[in-house]
Coordinates of C-alpha atoms and ligand atoms in Angstrom, one line a residue:
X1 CA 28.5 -102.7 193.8
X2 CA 26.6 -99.7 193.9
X3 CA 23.2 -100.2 192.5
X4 CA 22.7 -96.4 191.9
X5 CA 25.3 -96.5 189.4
X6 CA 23.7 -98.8 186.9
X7 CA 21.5 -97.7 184.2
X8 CA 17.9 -98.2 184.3
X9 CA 16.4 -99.3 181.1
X10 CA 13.4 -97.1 180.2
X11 CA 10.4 -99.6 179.5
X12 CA 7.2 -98.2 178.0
X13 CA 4.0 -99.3 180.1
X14 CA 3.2 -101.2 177.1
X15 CA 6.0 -103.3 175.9
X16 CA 5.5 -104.4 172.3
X17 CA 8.2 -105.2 169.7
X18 CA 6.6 -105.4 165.9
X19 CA 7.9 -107.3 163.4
X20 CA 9.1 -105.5 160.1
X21 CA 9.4 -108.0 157.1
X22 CA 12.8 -109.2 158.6
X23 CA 11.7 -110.3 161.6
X24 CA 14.3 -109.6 164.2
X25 CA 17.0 -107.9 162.4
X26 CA 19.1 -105.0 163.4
X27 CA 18.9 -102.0 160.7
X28 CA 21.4 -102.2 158.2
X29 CA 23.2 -99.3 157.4
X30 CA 21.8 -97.1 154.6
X31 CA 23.7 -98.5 151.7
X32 CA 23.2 -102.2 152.5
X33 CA 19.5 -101.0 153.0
X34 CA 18.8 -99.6 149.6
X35 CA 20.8 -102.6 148.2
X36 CA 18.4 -104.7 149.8
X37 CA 15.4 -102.8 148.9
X38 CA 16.0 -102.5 145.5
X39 CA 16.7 -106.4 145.0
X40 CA 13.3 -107.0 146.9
X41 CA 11.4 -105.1 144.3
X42 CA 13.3 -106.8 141.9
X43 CA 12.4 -110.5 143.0
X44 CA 8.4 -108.9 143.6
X45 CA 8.1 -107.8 140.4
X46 CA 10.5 -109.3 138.4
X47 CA 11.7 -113.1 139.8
X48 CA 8.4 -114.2 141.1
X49 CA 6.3 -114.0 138.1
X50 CA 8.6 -115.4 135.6
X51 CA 9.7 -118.0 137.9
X52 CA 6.1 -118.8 138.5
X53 CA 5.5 -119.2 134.3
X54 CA 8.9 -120.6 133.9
X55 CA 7.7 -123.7 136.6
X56 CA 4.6 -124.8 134.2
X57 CA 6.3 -124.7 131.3
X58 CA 8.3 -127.9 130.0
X59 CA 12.4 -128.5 130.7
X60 CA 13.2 -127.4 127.0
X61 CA 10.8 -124.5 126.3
X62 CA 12.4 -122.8 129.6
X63 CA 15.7 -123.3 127.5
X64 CA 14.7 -122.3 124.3
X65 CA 16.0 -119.0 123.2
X66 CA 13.2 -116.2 123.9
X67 CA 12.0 -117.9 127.0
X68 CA 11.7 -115.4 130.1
X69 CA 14.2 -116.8 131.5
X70 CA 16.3 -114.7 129.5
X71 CA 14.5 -111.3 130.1
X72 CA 15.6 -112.1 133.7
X73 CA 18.9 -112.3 132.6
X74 CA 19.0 -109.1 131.2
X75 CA 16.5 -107.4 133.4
X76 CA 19.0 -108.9 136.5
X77 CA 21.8 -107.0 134.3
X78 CA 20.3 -103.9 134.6
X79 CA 20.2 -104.1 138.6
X80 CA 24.5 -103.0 137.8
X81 CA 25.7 -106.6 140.0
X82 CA 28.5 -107.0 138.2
X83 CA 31.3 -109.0 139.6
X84 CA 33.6 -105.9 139.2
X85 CA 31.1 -104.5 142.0
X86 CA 31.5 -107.3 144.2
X87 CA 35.2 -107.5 144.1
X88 CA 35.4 -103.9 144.4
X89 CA 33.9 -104.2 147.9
X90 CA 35.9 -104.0 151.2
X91 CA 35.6 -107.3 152.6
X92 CA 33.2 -106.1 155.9
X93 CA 30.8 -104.4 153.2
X94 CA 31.0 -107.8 150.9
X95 CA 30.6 -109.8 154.0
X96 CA 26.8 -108.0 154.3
X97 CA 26.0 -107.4 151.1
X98 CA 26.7 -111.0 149.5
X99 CA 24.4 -112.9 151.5
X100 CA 21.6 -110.2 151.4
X101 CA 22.1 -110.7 147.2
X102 CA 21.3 -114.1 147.7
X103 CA 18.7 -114.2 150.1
X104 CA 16.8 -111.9 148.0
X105 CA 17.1 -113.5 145.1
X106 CA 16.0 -117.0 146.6
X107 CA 13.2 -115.4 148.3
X108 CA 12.4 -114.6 144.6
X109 CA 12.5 -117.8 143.0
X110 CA 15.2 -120.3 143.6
X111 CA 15.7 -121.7 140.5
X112 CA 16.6 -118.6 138.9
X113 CA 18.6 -117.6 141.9
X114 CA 21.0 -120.7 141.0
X115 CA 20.5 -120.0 137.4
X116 CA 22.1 -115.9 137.8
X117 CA 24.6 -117.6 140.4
X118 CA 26.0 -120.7 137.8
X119 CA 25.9 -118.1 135.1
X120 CA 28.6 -116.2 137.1
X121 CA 30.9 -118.9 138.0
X122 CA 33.6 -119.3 135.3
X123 CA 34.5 -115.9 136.0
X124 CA 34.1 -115.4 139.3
X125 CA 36.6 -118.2 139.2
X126 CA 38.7 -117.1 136.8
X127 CA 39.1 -113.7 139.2
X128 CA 39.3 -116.1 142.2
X129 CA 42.2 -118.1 140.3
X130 CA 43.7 -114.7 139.0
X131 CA 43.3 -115.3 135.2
X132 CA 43.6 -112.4 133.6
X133 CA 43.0 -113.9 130.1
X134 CA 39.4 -115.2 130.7
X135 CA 38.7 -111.9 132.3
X136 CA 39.6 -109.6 129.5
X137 CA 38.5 -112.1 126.6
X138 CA 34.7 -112.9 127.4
X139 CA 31.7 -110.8 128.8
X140 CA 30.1 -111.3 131.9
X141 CA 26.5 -111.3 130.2
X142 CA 27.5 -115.1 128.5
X143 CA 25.7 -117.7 130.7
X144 CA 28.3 -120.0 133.0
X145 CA 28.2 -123.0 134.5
X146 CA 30.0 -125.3 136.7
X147 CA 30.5 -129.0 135.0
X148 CA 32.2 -131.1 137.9
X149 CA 29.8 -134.1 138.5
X150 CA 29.7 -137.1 136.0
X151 CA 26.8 -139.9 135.3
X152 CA 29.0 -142.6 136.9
X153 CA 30.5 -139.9 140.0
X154 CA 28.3 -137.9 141.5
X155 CA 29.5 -137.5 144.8
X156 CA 32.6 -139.1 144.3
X157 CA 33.4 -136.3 142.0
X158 CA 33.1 -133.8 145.3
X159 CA 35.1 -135.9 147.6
X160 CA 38.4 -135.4 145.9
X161 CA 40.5 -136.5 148.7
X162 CA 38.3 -139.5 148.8
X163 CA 37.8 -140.0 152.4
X164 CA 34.4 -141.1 151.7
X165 CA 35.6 -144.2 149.4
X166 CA 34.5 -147.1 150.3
X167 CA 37.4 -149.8 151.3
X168 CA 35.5 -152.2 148.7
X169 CA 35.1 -150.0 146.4
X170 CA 35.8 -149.8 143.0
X171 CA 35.2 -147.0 141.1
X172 CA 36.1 -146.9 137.6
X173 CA 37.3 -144.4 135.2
X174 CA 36.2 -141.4 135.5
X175 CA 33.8 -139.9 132.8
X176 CA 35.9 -136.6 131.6
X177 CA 39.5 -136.3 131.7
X178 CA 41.8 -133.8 130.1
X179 CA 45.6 -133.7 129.1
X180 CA 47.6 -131.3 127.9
X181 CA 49.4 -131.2 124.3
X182 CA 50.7 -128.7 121.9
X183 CA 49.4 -125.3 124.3
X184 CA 45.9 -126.7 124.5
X185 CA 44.3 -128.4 127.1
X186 CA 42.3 -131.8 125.3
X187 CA 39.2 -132.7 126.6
X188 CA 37.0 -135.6 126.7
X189 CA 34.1 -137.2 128.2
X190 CA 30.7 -135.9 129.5
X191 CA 29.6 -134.2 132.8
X192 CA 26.3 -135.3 134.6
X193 CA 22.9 -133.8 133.7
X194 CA 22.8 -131.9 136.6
X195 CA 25.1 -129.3 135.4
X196 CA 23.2 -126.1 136.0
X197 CA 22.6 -123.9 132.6
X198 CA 24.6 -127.1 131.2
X199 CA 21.7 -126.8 128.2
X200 CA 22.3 -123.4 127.8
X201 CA 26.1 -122.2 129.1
X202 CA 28.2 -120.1 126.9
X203 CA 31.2 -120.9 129.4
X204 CA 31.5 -124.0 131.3
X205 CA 33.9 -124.0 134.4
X206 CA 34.7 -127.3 133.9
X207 CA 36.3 -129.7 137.0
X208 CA 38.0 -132.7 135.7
X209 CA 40.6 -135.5 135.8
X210 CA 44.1 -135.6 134.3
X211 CA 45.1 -138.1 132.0
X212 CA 48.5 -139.1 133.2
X213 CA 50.9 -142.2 132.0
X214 CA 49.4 -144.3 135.0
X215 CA 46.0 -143.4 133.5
X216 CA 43.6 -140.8 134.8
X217 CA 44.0 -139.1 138.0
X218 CA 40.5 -137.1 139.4
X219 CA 42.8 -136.0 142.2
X220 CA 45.0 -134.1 140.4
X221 CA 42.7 -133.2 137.5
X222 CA 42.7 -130.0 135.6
X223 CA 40.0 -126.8 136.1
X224 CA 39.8 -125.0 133.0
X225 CA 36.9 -122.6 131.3
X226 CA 36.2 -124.1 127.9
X227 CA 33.2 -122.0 125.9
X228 CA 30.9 -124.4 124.2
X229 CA 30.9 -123.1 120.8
X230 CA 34.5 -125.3 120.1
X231 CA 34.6 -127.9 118.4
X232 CA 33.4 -131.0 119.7
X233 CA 31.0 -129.5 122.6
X234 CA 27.6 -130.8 122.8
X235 CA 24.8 -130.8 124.9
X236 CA 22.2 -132.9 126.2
X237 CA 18.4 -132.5 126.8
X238 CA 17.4 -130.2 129.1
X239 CA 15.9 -132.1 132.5
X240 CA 13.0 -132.8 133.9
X241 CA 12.6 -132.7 137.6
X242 CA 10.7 -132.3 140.2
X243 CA 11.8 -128.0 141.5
X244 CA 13.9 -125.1 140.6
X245 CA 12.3 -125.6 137.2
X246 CA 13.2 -122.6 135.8
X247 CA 16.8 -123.5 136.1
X248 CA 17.6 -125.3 132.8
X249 CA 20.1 -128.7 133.2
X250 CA 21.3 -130.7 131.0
X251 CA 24.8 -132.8 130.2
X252 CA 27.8 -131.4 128.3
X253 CA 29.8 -134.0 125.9
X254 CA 33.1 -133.1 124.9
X255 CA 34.9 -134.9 121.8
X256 CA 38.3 -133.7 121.5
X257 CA 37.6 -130.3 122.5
X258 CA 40.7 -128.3 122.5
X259 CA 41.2 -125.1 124.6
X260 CA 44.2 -122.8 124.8
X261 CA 46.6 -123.0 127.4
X262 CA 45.3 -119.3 128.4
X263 CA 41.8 -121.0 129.9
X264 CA 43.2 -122.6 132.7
X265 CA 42.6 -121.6 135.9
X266 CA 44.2 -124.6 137.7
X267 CA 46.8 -127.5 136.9
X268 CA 47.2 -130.9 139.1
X269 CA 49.1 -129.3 142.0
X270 CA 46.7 -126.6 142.1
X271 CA 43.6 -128.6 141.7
X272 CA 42.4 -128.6 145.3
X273 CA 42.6 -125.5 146.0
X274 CA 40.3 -124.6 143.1
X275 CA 37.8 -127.6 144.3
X276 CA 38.2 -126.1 147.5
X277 CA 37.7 -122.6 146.6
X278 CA 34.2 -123.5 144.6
X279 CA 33.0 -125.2 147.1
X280 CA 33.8 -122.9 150.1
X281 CA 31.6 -119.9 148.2
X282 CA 29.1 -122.2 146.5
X283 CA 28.3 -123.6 150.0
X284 CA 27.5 -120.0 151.1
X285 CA 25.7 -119.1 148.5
X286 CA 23.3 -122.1 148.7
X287 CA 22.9 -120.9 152.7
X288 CA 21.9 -117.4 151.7
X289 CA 19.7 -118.6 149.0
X290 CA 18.0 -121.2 150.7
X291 CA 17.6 -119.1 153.4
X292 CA 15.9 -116.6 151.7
X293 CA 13.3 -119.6 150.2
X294 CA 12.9 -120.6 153.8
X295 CA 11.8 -116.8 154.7
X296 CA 9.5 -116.5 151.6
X297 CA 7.5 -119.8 152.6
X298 CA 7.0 -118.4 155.9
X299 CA 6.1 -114.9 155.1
X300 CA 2.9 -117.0 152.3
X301 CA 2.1 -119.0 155.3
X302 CA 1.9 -116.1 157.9
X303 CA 0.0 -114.1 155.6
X304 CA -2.6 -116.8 155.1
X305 CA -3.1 -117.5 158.7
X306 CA -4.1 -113.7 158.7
X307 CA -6.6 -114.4 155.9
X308 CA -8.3 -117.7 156.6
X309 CA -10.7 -117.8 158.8
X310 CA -11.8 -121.4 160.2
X311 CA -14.4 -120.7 163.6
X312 CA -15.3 -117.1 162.4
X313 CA -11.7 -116.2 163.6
X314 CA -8.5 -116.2 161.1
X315 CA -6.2 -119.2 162.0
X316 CA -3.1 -117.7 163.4
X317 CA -5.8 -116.6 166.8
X318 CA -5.6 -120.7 167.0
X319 CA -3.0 -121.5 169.5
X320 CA -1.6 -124.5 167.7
X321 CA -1.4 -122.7 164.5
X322 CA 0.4 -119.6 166.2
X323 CA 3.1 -122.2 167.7
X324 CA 3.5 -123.5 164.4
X325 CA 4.4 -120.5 162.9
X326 CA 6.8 -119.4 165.6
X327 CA 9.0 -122.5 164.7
X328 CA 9.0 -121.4 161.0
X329 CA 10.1 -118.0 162.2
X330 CA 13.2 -119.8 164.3
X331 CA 14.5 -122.3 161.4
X332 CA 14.1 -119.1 159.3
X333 CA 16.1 -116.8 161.4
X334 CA 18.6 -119.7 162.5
X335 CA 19.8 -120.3 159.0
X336 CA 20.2 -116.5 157.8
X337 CA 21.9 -116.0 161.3
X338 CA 24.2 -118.6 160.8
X339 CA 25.0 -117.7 157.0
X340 CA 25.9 -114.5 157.7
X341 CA 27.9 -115.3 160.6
X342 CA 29.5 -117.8 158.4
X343 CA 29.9 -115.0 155.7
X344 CA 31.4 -112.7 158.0
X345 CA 33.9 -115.4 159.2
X346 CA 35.1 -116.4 156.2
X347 CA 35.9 -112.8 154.6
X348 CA 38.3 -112.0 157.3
X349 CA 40.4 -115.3 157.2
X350 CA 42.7 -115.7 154.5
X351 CA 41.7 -118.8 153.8
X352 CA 37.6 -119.1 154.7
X353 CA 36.7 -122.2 156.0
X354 CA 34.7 -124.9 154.4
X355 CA 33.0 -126.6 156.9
X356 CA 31.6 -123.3 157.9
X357 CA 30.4 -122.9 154.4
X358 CA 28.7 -126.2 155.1
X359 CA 27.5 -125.8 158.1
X360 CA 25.3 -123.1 156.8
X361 CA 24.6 -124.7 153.3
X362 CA 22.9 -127.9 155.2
X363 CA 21.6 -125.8 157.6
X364 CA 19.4 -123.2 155.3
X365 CA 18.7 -126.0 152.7
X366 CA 16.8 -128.4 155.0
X367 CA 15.3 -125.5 156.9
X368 CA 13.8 -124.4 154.0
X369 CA 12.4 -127.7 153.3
X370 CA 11.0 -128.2 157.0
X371 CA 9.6 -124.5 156.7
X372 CA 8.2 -125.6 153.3
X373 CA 6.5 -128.4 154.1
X374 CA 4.9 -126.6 157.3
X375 CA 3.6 -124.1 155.2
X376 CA 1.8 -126.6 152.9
X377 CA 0.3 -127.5 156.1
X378 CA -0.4 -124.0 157.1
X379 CA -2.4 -123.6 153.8
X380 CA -4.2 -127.1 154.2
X381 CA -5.8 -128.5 151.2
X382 CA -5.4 -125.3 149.7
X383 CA -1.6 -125.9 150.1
X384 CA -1.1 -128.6 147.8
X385 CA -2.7 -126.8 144.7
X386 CA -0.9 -125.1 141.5
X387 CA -3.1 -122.3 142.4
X388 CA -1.3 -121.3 145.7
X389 CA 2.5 -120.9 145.8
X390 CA 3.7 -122.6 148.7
X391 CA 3.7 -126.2 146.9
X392 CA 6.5 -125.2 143.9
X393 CA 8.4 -123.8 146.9
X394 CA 8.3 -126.8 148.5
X395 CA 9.5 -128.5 145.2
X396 CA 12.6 -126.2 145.2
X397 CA 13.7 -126.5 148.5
X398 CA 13.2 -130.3 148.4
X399 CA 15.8 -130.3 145.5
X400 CA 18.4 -128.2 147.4
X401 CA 19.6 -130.9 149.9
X402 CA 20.9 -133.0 147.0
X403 CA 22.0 -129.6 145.2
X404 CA 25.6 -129.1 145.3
X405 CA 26.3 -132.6 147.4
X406 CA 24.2 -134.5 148.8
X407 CA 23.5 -132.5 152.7
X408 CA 24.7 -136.2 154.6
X409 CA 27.7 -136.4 152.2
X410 CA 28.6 -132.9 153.4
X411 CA 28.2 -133.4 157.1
X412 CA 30.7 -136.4 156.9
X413 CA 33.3 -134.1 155.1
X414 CA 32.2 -131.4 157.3
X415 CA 32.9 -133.2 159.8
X416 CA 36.4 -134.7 158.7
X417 CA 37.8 -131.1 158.5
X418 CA 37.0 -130.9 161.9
X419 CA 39.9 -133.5 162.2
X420 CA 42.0 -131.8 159.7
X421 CA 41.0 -129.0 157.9
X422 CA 43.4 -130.0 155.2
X423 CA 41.5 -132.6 154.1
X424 CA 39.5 -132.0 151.4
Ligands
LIG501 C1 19.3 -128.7 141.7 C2 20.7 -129.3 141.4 C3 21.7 -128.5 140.9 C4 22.9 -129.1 140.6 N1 23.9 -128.3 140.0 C5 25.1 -128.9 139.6 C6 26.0 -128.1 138.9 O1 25.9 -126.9 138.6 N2 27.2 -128.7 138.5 C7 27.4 -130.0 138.7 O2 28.4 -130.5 138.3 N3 26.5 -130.8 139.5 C8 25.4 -130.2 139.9 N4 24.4 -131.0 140.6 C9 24.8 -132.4 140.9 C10 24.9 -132.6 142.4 O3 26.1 -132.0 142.9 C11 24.8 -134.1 142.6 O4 23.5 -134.5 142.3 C12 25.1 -134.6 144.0 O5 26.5 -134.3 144.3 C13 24.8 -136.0 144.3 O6 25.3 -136.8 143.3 P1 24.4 -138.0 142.6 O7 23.2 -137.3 142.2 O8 25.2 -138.6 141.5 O9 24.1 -138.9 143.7 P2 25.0 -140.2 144.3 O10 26.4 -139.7 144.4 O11 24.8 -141.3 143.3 O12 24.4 -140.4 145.7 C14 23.2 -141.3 145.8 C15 23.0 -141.5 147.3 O13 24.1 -142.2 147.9 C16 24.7 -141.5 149.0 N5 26.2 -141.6 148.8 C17 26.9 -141.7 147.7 N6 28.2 -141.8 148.0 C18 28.3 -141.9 149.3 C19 29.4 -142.0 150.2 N7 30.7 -142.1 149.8 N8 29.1 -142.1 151.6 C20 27.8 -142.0 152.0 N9 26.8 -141.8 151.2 C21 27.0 -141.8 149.9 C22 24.3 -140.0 148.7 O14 24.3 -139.3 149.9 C23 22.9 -140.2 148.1 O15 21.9 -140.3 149.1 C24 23.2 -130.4 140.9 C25 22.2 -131.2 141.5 C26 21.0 -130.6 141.8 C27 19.9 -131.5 142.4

């Protein structure tokens, strides 16, 4: 080799790299830029403050009509996100711009994040599942929600191919089941509290079992979107819990609820592919959101070590508190790295792969509660006060391992597709 021929790299006589606010990202092109730009003012100025008020308030004055939680709705409209939009895009641009929606909007407020993402869901799976009807029949400004655990199966409801039963176990009936008759679909039973916008949903995309001869079958169970004005819907309290409190939960009860044929997305045979199909993007969805709530709790704590001063000198010039930070910077940039690698993977395969999904979903959810916690610490006494915002961040994040299965539950199944990735 001729060491003539290789290029020298020019190097300034002072290296030094800044930081812009997303750390060490390549620019995006101009498009994805402005997209980005745009949704950051929107969670400055419009997310953060009403999450922030939504938080103090109680579980059913968030849900109560005229709460702010509905002038994000329709301020979050006005941003033109429809679902058209998304679907419009080629699969590279949706690939980029689908986890920068969601990392935005989590570095806004996570609850509300989940609450404009469940509110999408029974038609962005009615368009997943090709149903025409649903699409032409109701607006995409109704609220949605996704009803698929149940008081008595919570993660059993998620492990349809039941490789996580235990040998001993025995698990009962399940708490909703459906069966068809006459054209409709019947439904009855109750999903968990946990349903998100379950208190408030126009249109639940509701999971559930099938009644068969033999008795119910959660297997082969039926995925239909049933609007909860019919007959026989009703709700339960919104819930109290500990983050993401401006995301109203509550139960949905359904007493011989009768749907048309036309609602249903999936039968039995097709049931898996519609659990698996939720799960894959909701998965994702929860990465790019939770890593966006791990990048806001780091950019409160690296502004404060700028401000405080402890020794005359503000507390980032202490070497312990600048090695702290650095290991908030790498769990932050770890999970969005690995999102949108995951992202970008699974828009080019024809069928995107779940365990990925998880991967970055248990990933971004507990590195947002690591980088959480270390920003309590960052903030010290300070840092455990209503008055600072690091400690209802904390709160969310903490509830997002448990959010959409529990993070060891998917592990094992993440695992198990690495066996067989037919397994469900
Ligand atoms: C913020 C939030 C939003 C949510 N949104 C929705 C929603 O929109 N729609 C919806 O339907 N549900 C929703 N959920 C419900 C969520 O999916 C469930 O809470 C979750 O799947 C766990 O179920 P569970 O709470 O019944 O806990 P359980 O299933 O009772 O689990 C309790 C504990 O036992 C462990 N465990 C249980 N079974 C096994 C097993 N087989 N092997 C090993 N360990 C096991 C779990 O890991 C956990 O630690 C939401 C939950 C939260 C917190």
């Amino acid at each position: 080799m001729n060491p003539s021929n290789l290029p020298t790299q020019e190097w300034p006589a002072e290296p030094k790299v800044q930081f812009g606010p997303w750390a060490c990202e390549p620019p995006l092109d101009d498009e994805s830029e402005a997209f980005r730009q745009s949704l950051r003012q929107f969670a400055t100025k419009v997310m953060r403050p009403i999450g922030q008020e939504l938080d103090r308030l109680s579980a059913e004055q968030v849900a109560a009509k005229g709460s702010r939680l509905y002038e994000f709705f329709s301020q979050y409209d006005k941003l033109g996100i429809s679902l058209e939009l998304l679907f419009s895009l080629s699969d590279e641009q949706r690939a980029v711009m689908f986890p920068i929606l969601f990392e935005e909007l989590g570095w806004g407020d996570a609850g509300l994040a989940i609450a404009a993402a469940a509110r999408m869901l029974p038609f962005y799976m009615a368009a997943k599942m090709g149903n025409q009807f649903v699409l032409k029949e109701y607006s995409e400004q109704l609220i949605g929600c996704w009803g698929i655990t149940e008081p008595d199966h919570g993660t059993d409801s998620l492990d349809v191919s039941q490789q996580l039963f235990h040998s001993q176990g025995r698990y009962g009936r399940p708490n909703c089941t459906a069966r068809v008759s006459d054209g409709h679909i019947v439904i009855n039973g109750q999903k968990a509290a946990w349903v998100s916008n379950g208190s408030i949903a126009d249109l639940c995309v509701l999971y559930c079992a099938a009644e068969t001869a033999n008795g119910p079958d959660p297997q082969h169970g039926f995925c239909v979107v049933v609007p909860t004005h019919l007959p026989g819907v009703s709700r339960g309290k919104p819930l109290e819990k500990i983050g993401q409190r401006a995301l109203p939960q509550g139960e949905l009860y359904f007493d011989n609820v009768k749907v048309s044929i036309d609602h249903l997305l999936a039968g039995p045979e097709d049931f898996k592919r519609a659990v698996y199909a939720i799960h894959t993007d909701a998965n994702l969805l929860m990465g790019a959101t939770f890593s966006g709530v791990a990048r806001s709790a780091y950019d409160h704590a690296l502004a404060y070590a700028h401000e405080r001063k402890q020794g005359g000198l503000p507390i980032i010039r202490h070497q312990d508190v600048a090695r702290r930070l650095f290991h908030m910077l790498r769990k932050v940039e770890s999970a969005q790295a690995l999102t949108r690698r995951v992202a970008r993977f699974n828009a080019f395969e024809p069928v995107p792969a779940l365990q990925a999904a998880m991967l970055a979903k248990v990933t971004a959810t507990e590195h947002a509660f690591e980088v959480a916690s270390d920003a309590i610490q960052m903030f010290g006494g300070n840092g455990l006060t209503c008055e600072y915002p690091v400690e209802k961040i904390f709160r969310d994040a903490r509830a997002s391992m448990i959010e959409d299965g529990c993070n060891q539950v998917l592990a094992i199944k993440g695992g198990y597709n690495l066996i067989n990735p037919e397994w469900l």
